[in-house]
Coordinates of C-alpha atoms in Angstrom, one line a residue:
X26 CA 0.0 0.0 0.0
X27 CA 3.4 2.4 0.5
X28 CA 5.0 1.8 -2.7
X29 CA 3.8 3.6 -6.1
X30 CA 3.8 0.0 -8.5
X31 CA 4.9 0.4 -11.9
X32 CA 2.8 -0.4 -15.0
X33 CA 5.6 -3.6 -16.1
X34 CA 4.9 -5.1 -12.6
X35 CA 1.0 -5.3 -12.6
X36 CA -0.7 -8.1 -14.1
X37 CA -2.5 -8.5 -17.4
X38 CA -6.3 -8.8 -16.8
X39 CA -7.0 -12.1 -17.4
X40 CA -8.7 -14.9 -15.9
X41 CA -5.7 -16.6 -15.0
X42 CA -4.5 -13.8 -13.1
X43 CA -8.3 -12.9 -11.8
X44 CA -8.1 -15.9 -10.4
X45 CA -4.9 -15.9 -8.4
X46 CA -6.2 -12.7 -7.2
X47 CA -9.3 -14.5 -5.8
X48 CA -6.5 -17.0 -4.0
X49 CA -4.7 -14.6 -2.6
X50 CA -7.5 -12.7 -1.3
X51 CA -9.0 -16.0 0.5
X52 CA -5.3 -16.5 1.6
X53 CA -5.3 -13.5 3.2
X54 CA -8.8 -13.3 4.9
X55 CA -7.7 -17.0 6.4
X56 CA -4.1 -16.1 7.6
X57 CA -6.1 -13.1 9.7
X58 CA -8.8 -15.1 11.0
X59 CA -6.3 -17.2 12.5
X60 CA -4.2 -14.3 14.0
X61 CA -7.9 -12.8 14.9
X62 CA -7.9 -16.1 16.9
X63 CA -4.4 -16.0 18.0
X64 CA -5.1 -12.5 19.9
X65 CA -8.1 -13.7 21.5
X66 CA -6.9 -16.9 23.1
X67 CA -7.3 -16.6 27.1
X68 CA -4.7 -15.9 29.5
X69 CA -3.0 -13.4 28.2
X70 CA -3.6 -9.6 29.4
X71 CA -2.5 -8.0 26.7
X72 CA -4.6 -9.4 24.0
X73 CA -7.4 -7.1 23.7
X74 CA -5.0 -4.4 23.4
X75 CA -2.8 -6.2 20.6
X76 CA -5.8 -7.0 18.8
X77 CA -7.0 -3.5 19.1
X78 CA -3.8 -2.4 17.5
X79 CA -3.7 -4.8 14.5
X80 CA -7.4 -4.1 13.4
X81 CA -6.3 -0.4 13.8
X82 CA -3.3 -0.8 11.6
X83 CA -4.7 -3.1 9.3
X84 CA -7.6 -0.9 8.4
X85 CA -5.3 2.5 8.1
X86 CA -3.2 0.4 5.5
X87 CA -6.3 -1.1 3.5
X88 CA -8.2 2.8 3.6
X89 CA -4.7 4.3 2.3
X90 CA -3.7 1.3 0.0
X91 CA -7.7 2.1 -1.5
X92 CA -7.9 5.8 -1.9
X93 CA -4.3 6.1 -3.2
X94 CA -4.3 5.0 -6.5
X95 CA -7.5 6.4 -7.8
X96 CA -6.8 10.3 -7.5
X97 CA -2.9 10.4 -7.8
X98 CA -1.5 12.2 -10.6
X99 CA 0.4 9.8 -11.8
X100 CA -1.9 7.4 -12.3
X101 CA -2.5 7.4 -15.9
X102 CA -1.0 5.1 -18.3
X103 CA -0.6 4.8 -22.0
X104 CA -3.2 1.9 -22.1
X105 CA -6.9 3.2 -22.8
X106 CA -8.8 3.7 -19.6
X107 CA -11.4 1.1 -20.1
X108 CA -9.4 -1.9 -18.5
X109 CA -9.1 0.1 -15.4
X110 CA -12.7 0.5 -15.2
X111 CA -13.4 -2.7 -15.8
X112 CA -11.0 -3.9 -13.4
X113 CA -11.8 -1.5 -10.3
X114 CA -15.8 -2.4 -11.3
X115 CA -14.7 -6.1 -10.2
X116 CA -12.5 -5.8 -7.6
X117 CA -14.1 -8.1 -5.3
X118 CA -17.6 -10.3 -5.5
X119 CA -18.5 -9.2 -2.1
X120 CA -18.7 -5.2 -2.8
X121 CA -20.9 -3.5 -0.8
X122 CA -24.5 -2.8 -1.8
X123 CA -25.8 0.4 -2.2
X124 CA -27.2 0.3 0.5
X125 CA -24.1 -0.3 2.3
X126 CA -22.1 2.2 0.8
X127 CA -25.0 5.3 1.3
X128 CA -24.7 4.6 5.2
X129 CA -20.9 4.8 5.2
X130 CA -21.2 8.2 3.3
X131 CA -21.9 10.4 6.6
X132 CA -18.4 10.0 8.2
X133 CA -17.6 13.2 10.0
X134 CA -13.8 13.8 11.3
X135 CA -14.6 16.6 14.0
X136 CA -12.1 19.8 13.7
X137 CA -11.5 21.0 16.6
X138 CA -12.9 24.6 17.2
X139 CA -9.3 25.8 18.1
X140 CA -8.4 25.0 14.7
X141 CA -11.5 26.4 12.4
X142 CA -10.5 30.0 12.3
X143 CA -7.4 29.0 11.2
X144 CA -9.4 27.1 8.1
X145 CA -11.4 30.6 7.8
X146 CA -7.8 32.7 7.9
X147 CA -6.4 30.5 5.1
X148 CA -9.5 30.9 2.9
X149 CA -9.4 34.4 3.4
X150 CA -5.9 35.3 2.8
X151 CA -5.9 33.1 0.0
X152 CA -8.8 33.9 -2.0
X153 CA -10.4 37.5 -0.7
X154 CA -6.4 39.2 0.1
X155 CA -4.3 37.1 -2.9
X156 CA -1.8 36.1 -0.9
X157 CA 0.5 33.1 -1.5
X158 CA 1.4 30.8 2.1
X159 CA 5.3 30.8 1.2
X160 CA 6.8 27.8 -0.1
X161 CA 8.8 25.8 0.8
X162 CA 7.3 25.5 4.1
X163 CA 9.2 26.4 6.7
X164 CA 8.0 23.5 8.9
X165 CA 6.6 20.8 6.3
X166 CA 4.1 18.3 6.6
X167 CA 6.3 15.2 7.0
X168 CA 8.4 17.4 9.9
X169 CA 5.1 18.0 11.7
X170 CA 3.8 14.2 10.9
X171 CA 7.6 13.1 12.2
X172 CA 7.5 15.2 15.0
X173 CA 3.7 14.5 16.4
X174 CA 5.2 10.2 15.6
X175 CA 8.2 10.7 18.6
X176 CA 5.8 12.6 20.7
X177 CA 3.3 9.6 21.0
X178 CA 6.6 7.1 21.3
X179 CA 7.3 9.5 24.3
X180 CA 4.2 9.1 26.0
X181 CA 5.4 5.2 26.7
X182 CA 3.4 3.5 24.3
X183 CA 3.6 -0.4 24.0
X184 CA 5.2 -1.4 20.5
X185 CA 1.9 -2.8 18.8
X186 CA 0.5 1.0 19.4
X187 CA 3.8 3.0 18.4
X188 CA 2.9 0.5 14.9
X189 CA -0.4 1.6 14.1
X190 CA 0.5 5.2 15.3
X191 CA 3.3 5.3 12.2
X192 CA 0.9 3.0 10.0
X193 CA -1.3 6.2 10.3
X194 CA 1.1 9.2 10.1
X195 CA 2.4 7.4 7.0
X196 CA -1.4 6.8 5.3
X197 CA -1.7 10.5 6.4
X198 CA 1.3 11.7 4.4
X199 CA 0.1 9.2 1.4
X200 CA -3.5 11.0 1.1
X201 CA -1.5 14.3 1.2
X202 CA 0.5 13.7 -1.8
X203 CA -2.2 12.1 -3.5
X204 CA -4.8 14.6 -2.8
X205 CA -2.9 17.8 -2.6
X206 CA -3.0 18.7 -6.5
X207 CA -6.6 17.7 -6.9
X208 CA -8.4 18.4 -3.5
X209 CA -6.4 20.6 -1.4
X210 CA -5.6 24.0 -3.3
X211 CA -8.0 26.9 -4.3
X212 CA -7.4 28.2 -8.0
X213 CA -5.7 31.1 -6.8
X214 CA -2.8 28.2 -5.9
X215 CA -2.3 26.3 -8.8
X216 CA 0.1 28.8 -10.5
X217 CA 2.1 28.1 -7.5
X218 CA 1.9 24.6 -7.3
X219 CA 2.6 24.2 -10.8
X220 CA 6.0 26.5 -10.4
X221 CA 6.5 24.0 -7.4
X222 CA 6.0 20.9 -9.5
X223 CA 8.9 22.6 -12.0
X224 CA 11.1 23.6 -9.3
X225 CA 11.3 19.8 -7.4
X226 CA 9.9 17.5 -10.2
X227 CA 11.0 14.3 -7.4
X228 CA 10.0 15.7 -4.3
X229 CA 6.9 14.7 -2.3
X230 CA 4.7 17.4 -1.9
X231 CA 4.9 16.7 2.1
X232 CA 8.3 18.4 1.6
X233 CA 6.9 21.4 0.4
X234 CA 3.8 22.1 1.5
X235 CA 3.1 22.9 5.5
X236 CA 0.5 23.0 8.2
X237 CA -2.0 25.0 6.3
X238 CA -2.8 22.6 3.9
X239 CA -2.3 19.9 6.1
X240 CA -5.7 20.7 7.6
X241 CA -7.8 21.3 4.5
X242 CA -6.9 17.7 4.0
X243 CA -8.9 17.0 7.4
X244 CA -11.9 18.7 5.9
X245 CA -11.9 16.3 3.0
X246 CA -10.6 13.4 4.0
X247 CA -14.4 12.2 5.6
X248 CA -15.7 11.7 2.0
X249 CA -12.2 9.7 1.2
X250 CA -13.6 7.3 4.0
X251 CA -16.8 6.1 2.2
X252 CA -14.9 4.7 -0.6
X253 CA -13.8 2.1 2.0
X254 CA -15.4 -1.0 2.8
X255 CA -14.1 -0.9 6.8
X256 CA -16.3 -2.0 9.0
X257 CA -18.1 0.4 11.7
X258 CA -15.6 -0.6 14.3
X259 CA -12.2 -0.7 12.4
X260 CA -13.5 3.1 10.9
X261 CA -14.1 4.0 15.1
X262 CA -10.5 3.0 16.0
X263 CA -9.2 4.8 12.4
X264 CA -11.2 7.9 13.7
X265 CA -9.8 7.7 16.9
X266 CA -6.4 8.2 15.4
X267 CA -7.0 11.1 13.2
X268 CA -8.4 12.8 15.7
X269 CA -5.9 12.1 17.8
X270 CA -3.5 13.9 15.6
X271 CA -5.9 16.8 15.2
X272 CA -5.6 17.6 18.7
X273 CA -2.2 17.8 18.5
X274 CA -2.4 20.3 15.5
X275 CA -4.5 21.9 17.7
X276 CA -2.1 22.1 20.8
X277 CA 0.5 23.7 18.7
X278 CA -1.3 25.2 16.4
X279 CA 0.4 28.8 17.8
X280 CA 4.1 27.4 16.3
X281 CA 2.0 26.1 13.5
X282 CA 0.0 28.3 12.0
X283 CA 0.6 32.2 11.7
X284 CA -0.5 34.7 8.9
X285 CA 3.0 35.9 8.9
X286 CA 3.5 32.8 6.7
X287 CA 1.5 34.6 3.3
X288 CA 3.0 36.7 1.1
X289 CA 1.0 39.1 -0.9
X290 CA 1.2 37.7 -4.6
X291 CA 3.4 39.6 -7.3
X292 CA 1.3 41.2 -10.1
X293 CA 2.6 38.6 -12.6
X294 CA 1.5 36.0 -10.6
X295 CA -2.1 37.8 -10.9
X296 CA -1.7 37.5 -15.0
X297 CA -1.1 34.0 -14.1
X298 CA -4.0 33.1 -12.3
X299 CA -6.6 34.7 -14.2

């Protein structure tokens, strides 16, 4: 789910390789019923915790492995788009009904209310006051992911925790990469970020970009969560997480977020972004 696969290493769509997918699938859904059963044998104190920590890392790397691909940039080959279509149409006999998937569309990740004016500043300075947050950032999203990963290690937890702790801050800095040039920037911004994209053509955009648009992605990342079939307690314990980490945002949102971090925009760049 962490590694961008190149077209020469994914297979043909065929039914010989539909059906090893089917094999591998059932492989995998039997290898963690047993370690489902594992965890839960008696006797042992830290089992509920362990198992806690497994579903929770297990559904943080199936949500990111799922929304990834779909809305990244590079995801277009020279192939016509149909067979993808076809494919992602197919994934999996037991997709969710409709149904299903309508009641998993109202998932709500809460900002806190120390962190909404912040949200209202950005818009503002952004798209009434054309200003430009200055790039690169001067503390960048994977700093601030890094840095909120050693404060939970620092807080004692066990090992299975600290896991799904940097199972999430990495799915977190996967969405952002993904999302950022499709999701996360108002029009006034895309001048910018394509000047970015010219400047560093290999690095992540979580080495540019900062706080600000760290927290627009927590505004959209609730829709991201109904395209994935997690059940209602696996989506609890991922919600716990990300929540987790907003209240951190919000703790030090003072070092993190401050106007003096815009610049008003050049008038070329204006001719730019008409």
């Amino acid at each position: 789910w962490d590694e961008w696969v190149p077209e020469s290493r994914v297979l043909k769509y065929v039914d010989t390789n539909l059906q090893k997918q089917k094999e591998l699938q059932k492989a995998n859904q039997e290898q963690y019923a047993e370690g489902k059963m594992r965890g839960a044998a008696p006797g042992k104190k830290t089992s509920g915790l362990q198992q806690k920590n497994v579903e929770v890392s297990e559904a943080a790397q199936y949500l990111f492995f799922c929304a990834a691909p779909g809305t990244g940039e590079g995801s277009s080959t020279s192939e016509t788009p149909q067979p993808p279509r076809k494919k992602r149409a197919r994934v999996d006999p037991t997709v969710e009904s409709e149904e299903t998937f309508m009641n998993r569309v109202e998932v709500k990740v809460k900002i806190p209310e120390e962190l909404k004016p912040w949200l209202v500043d950005d818009w503002d300075l952004i798209t009434r006051q054309k200003q430009l947050f200055y790039l690169p950032a001067k503390k960048n999203v994977d700093s601030i992911l890094e840095d909120y990963a050693n404060y939970k290690k620092s807080r004692g937890n066990t090992d299975n925790k600290e896991y799904a702790v940097n199972e999430v801050v990495a799915g977190i800095k996967e969405y952002f990469n993904v999302m950022l040039g499709t999701q996360l920037l108002y029009k006034f911004e895309r001048p910018q970020y394509a000047e970015i994209l010219a400047d560093h053509p290999d690095a992540p955009m979580s080495q540019v970009y900062g706080a600000p648009h760290l927290l627009r992605l927590f505004v959209r990342i609730g829709a991201m969560l109904a395209y994935t079939p997690l059940d209602e307690k696996s989506l609890a314990l991922l919600l716990n997480y990300l929540h987790d980490f907003l209240k951190y945002l919000a703790k030090n949102s003072s070092a993190l977020f401050s106007a003096s971090d815009y610049e008003v925009a050049p008038p070329e760049y204006h001719r730019k972004a008409v």
